[in-house]
mmCIF file of C-alpha atoms in Angstrom:
data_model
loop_
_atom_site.group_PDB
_atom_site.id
_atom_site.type_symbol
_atom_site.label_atom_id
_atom_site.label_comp_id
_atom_site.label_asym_id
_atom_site.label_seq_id
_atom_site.Cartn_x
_atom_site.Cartn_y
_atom_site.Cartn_z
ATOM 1 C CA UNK A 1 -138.829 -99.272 -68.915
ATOM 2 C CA UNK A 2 -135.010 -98.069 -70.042
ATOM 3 C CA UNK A 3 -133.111 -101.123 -70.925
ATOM 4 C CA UNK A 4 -130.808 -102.742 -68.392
ATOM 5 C CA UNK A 5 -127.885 -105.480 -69.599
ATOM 6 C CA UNK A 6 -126.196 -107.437 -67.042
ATOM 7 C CA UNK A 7 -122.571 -107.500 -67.559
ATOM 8 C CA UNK A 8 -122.160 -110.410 -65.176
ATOM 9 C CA UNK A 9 -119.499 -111.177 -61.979
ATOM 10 C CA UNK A 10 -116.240 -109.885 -62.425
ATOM 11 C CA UNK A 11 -114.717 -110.345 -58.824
ATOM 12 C CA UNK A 12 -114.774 -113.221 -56.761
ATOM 13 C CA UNK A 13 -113.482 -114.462 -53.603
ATOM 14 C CA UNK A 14 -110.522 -116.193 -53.610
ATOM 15 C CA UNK A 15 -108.152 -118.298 -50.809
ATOM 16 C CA UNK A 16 -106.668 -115.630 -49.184
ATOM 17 C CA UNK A 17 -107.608 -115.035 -45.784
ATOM 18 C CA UNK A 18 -109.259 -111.629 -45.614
ATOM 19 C CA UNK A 19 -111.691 -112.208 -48.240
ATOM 20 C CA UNK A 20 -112.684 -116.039 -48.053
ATOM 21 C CA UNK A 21 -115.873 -115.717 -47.527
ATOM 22 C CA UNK A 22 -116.970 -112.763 -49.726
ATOM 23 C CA UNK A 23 -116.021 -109.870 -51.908
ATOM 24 C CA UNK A 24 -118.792 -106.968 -52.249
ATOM 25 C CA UNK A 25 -120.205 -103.510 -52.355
ATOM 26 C CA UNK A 26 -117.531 -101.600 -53.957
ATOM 27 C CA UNK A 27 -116.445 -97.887 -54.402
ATOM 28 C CA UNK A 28 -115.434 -97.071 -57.897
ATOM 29 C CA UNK A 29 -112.948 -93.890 -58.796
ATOM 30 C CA UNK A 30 -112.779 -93.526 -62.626
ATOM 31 C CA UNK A 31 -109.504 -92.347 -63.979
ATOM 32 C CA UNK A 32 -109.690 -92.468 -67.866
ATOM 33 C CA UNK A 33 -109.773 -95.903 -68.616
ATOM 34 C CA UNK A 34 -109.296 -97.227 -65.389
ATOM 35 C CA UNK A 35 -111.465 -98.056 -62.599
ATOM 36 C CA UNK A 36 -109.897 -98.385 -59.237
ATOM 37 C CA UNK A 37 -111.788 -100.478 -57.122
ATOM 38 C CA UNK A 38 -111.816 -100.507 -53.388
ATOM 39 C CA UNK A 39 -114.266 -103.395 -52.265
ATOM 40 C CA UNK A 40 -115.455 -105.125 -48.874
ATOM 41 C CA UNK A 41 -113.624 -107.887 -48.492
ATOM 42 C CA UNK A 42 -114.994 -110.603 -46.016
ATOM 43 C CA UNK A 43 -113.332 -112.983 -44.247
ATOM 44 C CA UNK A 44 -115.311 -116.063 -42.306
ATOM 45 C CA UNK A 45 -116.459 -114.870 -39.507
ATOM 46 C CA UNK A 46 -118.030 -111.623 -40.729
ATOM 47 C CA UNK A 47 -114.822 -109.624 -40.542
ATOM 48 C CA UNK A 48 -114.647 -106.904 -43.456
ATOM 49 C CA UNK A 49 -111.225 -105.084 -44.620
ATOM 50 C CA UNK A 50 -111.214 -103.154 -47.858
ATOM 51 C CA UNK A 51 -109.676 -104.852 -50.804
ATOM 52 C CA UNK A 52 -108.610 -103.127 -53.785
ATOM 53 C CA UNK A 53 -108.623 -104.442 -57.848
ATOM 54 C CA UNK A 54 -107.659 -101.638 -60.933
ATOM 55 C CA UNK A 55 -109.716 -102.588 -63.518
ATOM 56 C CA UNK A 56 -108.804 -101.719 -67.421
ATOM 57 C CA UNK A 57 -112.268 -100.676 -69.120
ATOM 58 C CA UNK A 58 -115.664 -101.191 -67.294
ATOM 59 C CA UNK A 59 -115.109 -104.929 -66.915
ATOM 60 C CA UNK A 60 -110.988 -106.455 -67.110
ATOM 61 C CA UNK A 61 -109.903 -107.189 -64.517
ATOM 62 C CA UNK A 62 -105.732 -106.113 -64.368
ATOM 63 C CA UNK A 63 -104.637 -105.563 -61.025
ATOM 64 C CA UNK A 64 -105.540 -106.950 -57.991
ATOM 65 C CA UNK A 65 -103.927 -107.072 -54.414
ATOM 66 C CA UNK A 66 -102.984 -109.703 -52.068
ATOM 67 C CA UNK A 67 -103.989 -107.696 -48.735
ATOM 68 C CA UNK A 68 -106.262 -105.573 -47.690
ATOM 69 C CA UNK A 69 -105.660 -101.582 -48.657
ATOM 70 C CA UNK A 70 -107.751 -99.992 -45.317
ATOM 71 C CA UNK A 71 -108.691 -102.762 -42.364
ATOM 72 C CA UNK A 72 -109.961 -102.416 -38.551
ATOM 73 C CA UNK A 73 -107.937 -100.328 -36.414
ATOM 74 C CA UNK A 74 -109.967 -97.993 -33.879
ATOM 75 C CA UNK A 75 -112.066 -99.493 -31.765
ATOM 76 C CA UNK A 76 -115.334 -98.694 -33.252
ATOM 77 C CA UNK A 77 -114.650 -100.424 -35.991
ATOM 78 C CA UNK A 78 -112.682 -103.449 -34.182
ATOM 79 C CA UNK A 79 -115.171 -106.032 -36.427
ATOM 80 C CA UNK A 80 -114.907 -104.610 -39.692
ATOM 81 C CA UNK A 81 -114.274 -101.789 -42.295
ATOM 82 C CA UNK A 82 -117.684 -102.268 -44.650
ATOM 83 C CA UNK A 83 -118.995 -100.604 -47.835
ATOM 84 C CA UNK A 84 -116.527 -97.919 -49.105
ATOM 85 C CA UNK A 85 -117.915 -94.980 -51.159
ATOM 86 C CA UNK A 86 -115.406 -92.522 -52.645
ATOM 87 C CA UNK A 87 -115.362 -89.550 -54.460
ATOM 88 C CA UNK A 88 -112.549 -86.574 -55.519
ATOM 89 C CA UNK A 89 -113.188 -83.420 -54.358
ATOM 90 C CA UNK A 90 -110.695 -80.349 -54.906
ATOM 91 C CA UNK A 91 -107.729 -82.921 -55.217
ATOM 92 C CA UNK A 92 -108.527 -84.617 -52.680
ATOM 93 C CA UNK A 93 -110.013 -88.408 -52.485
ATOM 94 C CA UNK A 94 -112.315 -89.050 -49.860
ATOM 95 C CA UNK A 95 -113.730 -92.209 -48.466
ATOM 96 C CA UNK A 96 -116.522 -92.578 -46.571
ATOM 97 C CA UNK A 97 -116.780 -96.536 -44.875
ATOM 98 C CA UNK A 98 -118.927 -97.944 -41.976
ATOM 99 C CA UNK A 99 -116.999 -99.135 -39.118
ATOM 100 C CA UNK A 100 -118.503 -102.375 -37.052
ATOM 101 C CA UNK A 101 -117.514 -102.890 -33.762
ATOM 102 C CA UNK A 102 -119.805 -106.641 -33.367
ATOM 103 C CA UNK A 103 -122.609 -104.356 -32.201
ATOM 104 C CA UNK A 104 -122.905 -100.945 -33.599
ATOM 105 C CA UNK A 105 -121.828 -99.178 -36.643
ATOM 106 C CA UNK A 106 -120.629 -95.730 -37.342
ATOM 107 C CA UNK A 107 -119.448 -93.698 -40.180
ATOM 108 C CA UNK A 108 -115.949 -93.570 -41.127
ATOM 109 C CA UNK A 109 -113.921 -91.569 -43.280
ATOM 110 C CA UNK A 110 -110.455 -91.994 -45.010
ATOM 111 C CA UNK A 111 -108.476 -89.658 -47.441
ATOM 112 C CA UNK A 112 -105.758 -90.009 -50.082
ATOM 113 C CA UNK A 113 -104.005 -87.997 -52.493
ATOM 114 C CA UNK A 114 -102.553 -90.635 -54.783
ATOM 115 C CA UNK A 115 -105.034 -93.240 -53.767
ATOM 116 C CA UNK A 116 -102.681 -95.711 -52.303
ATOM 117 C CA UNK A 117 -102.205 -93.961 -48.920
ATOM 118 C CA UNK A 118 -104.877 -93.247 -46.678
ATOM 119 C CA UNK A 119 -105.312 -91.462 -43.636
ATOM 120 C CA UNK A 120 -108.144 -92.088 -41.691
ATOM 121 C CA UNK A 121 -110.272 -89.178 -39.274
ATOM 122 C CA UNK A 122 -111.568 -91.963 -37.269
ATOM 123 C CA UNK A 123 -115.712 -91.920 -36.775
ATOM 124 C CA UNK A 124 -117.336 -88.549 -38.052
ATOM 125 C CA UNK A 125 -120.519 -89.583 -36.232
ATOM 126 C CA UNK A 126 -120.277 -89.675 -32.504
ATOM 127 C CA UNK A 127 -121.784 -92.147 -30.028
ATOM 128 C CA UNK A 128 -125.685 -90.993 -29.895
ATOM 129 C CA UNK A 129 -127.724 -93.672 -28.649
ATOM 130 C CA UNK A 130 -131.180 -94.963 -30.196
ATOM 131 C CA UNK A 131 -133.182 -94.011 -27.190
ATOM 132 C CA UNK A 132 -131.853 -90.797 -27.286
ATOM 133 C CA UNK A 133 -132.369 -90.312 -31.001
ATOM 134 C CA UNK A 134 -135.522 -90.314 -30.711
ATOM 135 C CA UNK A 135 -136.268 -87.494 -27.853
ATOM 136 C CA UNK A 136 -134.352 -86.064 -30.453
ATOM 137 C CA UNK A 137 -136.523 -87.125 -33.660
ATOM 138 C CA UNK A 138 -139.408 -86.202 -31.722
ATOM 139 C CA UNK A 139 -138.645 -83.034 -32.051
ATOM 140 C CA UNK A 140 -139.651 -83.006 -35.778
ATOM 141 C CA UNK A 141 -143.272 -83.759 -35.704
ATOM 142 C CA UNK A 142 -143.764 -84.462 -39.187
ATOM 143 C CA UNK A 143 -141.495 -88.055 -38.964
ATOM 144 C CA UNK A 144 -143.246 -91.154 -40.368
ATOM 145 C CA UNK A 145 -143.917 -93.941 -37.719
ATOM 146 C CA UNK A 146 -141.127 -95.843 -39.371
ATOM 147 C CA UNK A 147 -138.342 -94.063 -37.937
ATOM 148 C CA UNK A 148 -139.778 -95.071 -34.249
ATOM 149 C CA UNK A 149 -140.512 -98.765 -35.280
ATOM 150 C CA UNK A 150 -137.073 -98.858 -36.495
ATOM 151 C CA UNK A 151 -135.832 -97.729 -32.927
ATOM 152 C CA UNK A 152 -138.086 -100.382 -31.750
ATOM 153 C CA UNK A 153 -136.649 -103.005 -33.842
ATOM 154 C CA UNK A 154 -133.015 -102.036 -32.986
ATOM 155 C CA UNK A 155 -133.312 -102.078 -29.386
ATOM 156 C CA UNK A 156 -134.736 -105.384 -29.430
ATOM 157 C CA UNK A 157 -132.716 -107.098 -31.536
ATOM 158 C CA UNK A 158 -129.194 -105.468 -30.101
ATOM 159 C CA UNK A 159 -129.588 -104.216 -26.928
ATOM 160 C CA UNK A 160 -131.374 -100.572 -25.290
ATOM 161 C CA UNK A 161 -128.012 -99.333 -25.147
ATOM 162 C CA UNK A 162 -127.563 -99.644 -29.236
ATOM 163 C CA UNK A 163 -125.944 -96.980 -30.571
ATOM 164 C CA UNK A 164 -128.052 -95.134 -33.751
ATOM 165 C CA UNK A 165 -127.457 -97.552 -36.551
ATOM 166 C CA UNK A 166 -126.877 -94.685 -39.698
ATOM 167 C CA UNK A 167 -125.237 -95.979 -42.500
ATOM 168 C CA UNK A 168 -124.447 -95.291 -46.017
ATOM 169 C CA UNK A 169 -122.760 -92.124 -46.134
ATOM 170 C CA UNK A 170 -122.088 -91.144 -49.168
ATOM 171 C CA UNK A 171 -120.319 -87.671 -50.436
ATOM 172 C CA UNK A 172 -121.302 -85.435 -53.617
ATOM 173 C CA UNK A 173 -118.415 -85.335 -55.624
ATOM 174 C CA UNK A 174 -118.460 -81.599 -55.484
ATOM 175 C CA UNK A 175 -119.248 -79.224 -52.976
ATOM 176 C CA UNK A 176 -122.457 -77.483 -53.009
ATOM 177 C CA UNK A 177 -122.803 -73.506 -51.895
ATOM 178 C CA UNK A 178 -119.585 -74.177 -50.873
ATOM 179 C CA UNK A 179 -120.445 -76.623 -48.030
ATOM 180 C CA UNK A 180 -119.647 -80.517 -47.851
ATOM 181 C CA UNK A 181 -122.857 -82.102 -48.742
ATOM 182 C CA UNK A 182 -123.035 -85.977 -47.583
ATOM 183 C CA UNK A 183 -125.775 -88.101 -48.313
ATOM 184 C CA UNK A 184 -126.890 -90.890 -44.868
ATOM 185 C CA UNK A 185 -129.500 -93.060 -44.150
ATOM 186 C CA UNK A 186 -131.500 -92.999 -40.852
ATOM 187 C CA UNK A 187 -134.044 -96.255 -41.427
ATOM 188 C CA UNK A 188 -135.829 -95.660 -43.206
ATOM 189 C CA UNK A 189 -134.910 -92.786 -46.138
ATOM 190 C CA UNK A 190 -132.238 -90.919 -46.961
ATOM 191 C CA UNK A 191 -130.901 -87.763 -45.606
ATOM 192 C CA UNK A 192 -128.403 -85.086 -46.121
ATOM 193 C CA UNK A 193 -126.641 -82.601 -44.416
ATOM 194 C CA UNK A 194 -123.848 -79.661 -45.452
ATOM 195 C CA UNK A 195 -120.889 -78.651 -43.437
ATOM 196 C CA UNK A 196 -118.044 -76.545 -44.162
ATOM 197 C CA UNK A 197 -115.410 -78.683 -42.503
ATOM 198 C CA UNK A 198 -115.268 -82.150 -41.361
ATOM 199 C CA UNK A 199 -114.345 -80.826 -37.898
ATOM 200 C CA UNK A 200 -117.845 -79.337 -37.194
ATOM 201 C CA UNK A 201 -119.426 -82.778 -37.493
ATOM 202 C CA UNK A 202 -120.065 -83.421 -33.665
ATOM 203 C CA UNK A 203 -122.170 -83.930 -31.336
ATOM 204 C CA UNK A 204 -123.646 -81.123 -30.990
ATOM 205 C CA UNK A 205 -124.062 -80.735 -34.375
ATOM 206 C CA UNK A 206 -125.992 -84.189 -35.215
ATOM 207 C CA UNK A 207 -127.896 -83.538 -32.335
ATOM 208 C CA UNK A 208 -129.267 -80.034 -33.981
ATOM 209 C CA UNK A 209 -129.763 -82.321 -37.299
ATOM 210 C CA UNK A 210 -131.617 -85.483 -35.656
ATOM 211 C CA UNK A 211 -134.201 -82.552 -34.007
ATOM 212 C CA UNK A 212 -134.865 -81.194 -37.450
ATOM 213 C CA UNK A 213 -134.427 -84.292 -39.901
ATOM 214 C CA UNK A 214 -138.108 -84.220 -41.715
ATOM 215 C CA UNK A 215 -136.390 -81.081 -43.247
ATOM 216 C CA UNK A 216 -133.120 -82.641 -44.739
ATOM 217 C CA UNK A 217 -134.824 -86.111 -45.870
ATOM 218 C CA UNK A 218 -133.506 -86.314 -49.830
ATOM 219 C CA UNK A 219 -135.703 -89.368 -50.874
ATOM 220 C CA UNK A 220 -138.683 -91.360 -48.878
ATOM 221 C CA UNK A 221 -140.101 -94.849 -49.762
ATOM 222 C CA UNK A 222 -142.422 -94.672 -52.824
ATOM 223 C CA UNK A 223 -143.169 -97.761 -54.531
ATOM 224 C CA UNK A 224 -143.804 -101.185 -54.034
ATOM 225 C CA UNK A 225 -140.399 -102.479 -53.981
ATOM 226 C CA UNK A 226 -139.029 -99.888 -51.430
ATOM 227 C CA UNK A 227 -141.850 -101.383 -48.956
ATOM 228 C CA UNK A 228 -139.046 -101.909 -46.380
ATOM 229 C CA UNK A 229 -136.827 -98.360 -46.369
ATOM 230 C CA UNK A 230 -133.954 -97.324 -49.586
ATOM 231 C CA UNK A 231 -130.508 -96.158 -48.760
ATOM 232 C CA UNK A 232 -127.160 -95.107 -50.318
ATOM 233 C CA UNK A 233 -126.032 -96.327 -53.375
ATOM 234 C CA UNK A 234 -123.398 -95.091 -55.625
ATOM 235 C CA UNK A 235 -122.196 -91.138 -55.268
ATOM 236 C CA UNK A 236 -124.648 -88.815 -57.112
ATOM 237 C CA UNK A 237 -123.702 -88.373 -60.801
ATOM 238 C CA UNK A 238 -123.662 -84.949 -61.541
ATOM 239 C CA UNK A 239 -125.745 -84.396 -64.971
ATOM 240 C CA UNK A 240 -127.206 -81.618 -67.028
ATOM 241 C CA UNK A 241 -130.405 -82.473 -65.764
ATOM 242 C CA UNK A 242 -129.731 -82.762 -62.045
ATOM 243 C CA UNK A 243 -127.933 -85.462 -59.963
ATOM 244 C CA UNK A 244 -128.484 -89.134 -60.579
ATOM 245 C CA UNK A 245 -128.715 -91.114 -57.927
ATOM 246 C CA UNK A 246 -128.549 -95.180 -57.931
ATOM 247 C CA UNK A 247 -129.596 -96.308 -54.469
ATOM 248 C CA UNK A 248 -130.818 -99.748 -53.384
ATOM 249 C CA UNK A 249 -134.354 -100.513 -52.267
ATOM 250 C CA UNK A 250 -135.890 -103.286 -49.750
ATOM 251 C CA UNK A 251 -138.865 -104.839 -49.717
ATOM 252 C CA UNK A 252 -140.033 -106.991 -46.794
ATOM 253 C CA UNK A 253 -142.633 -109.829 -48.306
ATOM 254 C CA UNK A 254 -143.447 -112.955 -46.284
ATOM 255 C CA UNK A 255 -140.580 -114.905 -48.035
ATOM 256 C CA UNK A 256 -137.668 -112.940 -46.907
ATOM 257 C CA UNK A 257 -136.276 -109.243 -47.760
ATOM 258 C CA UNK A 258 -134.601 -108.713 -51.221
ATOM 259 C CA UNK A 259 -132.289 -105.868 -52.297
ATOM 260 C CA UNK A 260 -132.803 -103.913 -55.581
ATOM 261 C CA UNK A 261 -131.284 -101.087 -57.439
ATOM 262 C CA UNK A 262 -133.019 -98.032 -57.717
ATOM 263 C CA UNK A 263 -132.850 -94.466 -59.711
ATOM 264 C CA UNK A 264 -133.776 -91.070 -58.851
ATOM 265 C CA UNK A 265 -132.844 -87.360 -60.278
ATOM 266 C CA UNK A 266 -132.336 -84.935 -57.494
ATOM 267 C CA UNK A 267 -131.875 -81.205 -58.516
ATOM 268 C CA UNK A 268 -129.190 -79.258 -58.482
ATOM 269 C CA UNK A 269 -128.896 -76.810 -56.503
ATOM 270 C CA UNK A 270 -131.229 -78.516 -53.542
ATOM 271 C CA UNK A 271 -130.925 -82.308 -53.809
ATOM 272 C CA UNK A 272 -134.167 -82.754 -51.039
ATOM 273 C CA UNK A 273 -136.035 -81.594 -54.786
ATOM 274 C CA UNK A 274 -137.013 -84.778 -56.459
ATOM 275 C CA UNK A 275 -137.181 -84.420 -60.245
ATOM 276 C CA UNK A 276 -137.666 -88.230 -60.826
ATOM 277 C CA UNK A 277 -138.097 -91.487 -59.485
ATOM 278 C CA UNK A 278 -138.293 -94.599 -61.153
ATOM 279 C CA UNK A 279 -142.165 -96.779 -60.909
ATOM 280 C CA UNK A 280 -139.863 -99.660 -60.678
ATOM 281 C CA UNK A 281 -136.919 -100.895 -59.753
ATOM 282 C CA UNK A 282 -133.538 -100.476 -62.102
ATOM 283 C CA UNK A 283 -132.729 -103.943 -61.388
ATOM 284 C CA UNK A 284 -133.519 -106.997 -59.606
ATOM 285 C CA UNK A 285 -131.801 -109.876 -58.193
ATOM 286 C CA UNK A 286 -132.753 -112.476 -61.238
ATOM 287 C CA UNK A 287 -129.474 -114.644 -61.480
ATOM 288 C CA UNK A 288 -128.893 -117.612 -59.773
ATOM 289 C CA UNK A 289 -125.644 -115.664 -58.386
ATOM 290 C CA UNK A 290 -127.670 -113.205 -57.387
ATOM 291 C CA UNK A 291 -130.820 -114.927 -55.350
ATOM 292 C CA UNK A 292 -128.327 -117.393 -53.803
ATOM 293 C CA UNK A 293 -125.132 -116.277 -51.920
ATOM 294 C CA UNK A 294 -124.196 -115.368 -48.198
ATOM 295 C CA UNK A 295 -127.587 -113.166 -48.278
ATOM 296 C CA UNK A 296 -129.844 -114.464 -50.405
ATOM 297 C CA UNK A 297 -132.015 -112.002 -53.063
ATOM 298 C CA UNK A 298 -129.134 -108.940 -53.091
ATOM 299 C CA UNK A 299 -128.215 -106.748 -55.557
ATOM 300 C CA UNK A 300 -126.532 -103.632 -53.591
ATOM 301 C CA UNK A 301 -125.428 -100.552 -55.854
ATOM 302 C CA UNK A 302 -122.348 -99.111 -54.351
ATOM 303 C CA UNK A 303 -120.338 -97.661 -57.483
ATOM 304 C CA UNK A 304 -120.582 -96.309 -61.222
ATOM 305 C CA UNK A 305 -118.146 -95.563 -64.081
ATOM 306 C CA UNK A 306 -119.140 -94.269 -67.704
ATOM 307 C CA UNK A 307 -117.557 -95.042 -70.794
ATOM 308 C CA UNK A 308 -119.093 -92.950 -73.588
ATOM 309 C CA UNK A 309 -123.522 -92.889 -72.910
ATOM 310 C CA UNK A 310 -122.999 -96.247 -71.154
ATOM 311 C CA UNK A 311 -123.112 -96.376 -67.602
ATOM 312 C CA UNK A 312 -121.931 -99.400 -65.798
ATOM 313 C CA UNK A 313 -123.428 -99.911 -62.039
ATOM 314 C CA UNK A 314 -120.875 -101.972 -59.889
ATOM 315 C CA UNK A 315 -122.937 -104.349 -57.101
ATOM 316 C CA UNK A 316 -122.552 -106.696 -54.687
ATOM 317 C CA UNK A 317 -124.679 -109.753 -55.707
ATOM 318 C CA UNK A 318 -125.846 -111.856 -52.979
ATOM 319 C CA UNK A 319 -123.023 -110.830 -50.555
ATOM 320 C CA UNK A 320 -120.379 -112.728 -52.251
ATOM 321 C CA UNK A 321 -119.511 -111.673 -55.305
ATOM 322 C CA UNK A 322 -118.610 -108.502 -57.348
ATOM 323 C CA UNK A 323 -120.902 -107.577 -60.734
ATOM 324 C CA UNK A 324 -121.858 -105.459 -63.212
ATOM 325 C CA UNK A 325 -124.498 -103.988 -64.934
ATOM 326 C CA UNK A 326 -124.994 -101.560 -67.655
ATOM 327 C CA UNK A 327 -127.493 -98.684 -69.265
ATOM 328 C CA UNK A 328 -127.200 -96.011 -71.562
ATOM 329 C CA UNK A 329 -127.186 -92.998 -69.218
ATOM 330 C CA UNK A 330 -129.198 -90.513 -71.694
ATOM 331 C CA UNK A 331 -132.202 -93.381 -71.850
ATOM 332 C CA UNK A 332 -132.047 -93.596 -67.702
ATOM 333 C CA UNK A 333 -132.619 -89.629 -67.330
ATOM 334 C CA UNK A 334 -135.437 -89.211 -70.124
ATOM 335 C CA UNK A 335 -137.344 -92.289 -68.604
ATOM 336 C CA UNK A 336 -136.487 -90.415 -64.570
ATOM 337 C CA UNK A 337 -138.007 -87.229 -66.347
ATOM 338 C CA UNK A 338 -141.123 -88.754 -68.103
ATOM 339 C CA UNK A 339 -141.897 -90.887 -64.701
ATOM 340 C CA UNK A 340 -142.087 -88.407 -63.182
ATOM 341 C CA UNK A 341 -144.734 -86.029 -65.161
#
């Protein structure tokens, strides 16, 4: 197994309102030396706004602000602005977020040019409910059960009228063909789809990608600690042996879920080609800060930086704090390569 050092928390919450009760998930944009940090901030109550810290090196902490940089403003996400991803594409800094309204989430998105500014689009996925989700999986015969079981579960435990609960969209940091490509995750894998503009993302066009989804499905549930269904984690790194992908896993045993960190290597030119995929997980929730928190047993991948062959994975631990871990990057893609064969 390729060596994994925990670098330990580096953001907590503190007194001020907006992020009392937790500080999480963040999205990284390396700039040199620097790591801007745009986080989840939670206040009690479940209310998320997105914080921001500039960190000097993987792990100093230098800058840090007193109020939330993006917070709820449209009504679908009235309860919270969660789990930023962002990436830099053609100048331009894009990041994706899920918006909460108490009841359903959507995918948001939010751009910057300086990253201090942001405009938001509002939701790029429209209101498509469960129920009819799945007339529309059903038209993709080859779907695992999972997907309806998942419709089953959300219905119950939210309402018939639940919107489709797809989160974790996450951008390539380039474009590919020269279309958008934008990781999600439909319970329970993860998915992809391409567009040209941001503009052709409605309904009509999800609809069209929910009938054929067993084609665009980038990575499935494999091993033992993925029992539950993976998702999202960081944006793809973009390597000489494909794109790297840190995602988290969940497994579902009788004493309660718990969230790991996984690897994969995608290919190049068609990410739905899986070139590796790790036995076991990258890392597991092993730290007292880590099995004990808001959410018990978490360790949620959301953003990377690399400083020479060292890679440092930036996590929410628990649901309440901030940390990091770290791995020599070249080690990570020979072991995704030789798992594989």
């Amino acid at each position: 197994m390729v060596e994994v050092k925990k670098e330990g928390i580096i953001l907590k919450p503190t007194n001020l309102e907006f992020e009392n009760q937790g500080v999480l998930n963040p999205a990284c944009m390396q700039i040199g030396n620097n790591i801007h940090m745009f986080y989840r901030a939670v206040r009690k109550g479940n209310h998320s706004s997105i914080g921001y810290c500039r960190l000097e090196g993987p792990l100093k902490v230098v800058e840090r602000s007193k109020k939330p940089i993006l917070y709820p403003e449209h009504k679908f996400e009235s309860h919270g602005t969660e789990d930023p991803r962002i990436v830099l594409i053609n100048g331009t800094y894009y990041m994706n977020y899920t918006g909460y309204d108490g009841k359903n989430v959507r995918i948001g998105c939010a751009t910057s040019k300086d990253l201090k500014k942001f405009r938001k689009m509002g939701a790029i996925m429209p209101k498509i409910t469960y129920g009819d989700a799945e007339n529309h999986f059903r038209s993709c015969g080859r779907l695992k059960d999972r997907y309806f079981l998942f419709e089953s579960y959300y219905k119950d435990k939210v309402g018939k009228n639940v919107l489709l609960w797809d989160k974790d969209a996450i951008l390539f940091p380039r474009k590919i063909n020269g279309k958008f490509a934008m990781l999600h995750r439909v319970l329970p894998d993860i998915q992809i789809i391409y567009f040209k503009d941001f503009k052709d993302l409605t309904l009509d066009y999800w609809e069209s990608h929910f009938r054929s989804l067993c084609d665009h499905i980038v990575l499935e549930s494999k091993h033992w600690y993925e029992t539950r269904n993976i998702g999202g984690g960081a944006p793809p790194i973009e390597t000489k042996k494909g794109w790297l992908l840190i995602y988290h896993a969940v497994d579902d045993m009788d004493q309660g879920r718990t969230y790991r960190a996984g690897a994969a290597l995608l290919d190049k030119r068609d990410p739905r080609k899986v070139l590796g995929h790790l036995h076991e997980p990258l890392f597991s929730p092993q730290e007292e800060w880590e099995r004990e928190g808001v959410v018990d047993n978490v360790v949620f991948p959301t953003g990377t930086a690399l400083f020479g062959k060292k890679l440092y994975i930036y996590y929410g631990a628990a649901d309440k704090y901030i940390a990091a871990a770290s791995v020599n990057i070249d080690h990570l893609l020979k072991s995704l390569i030789k798992k594989e064969k």
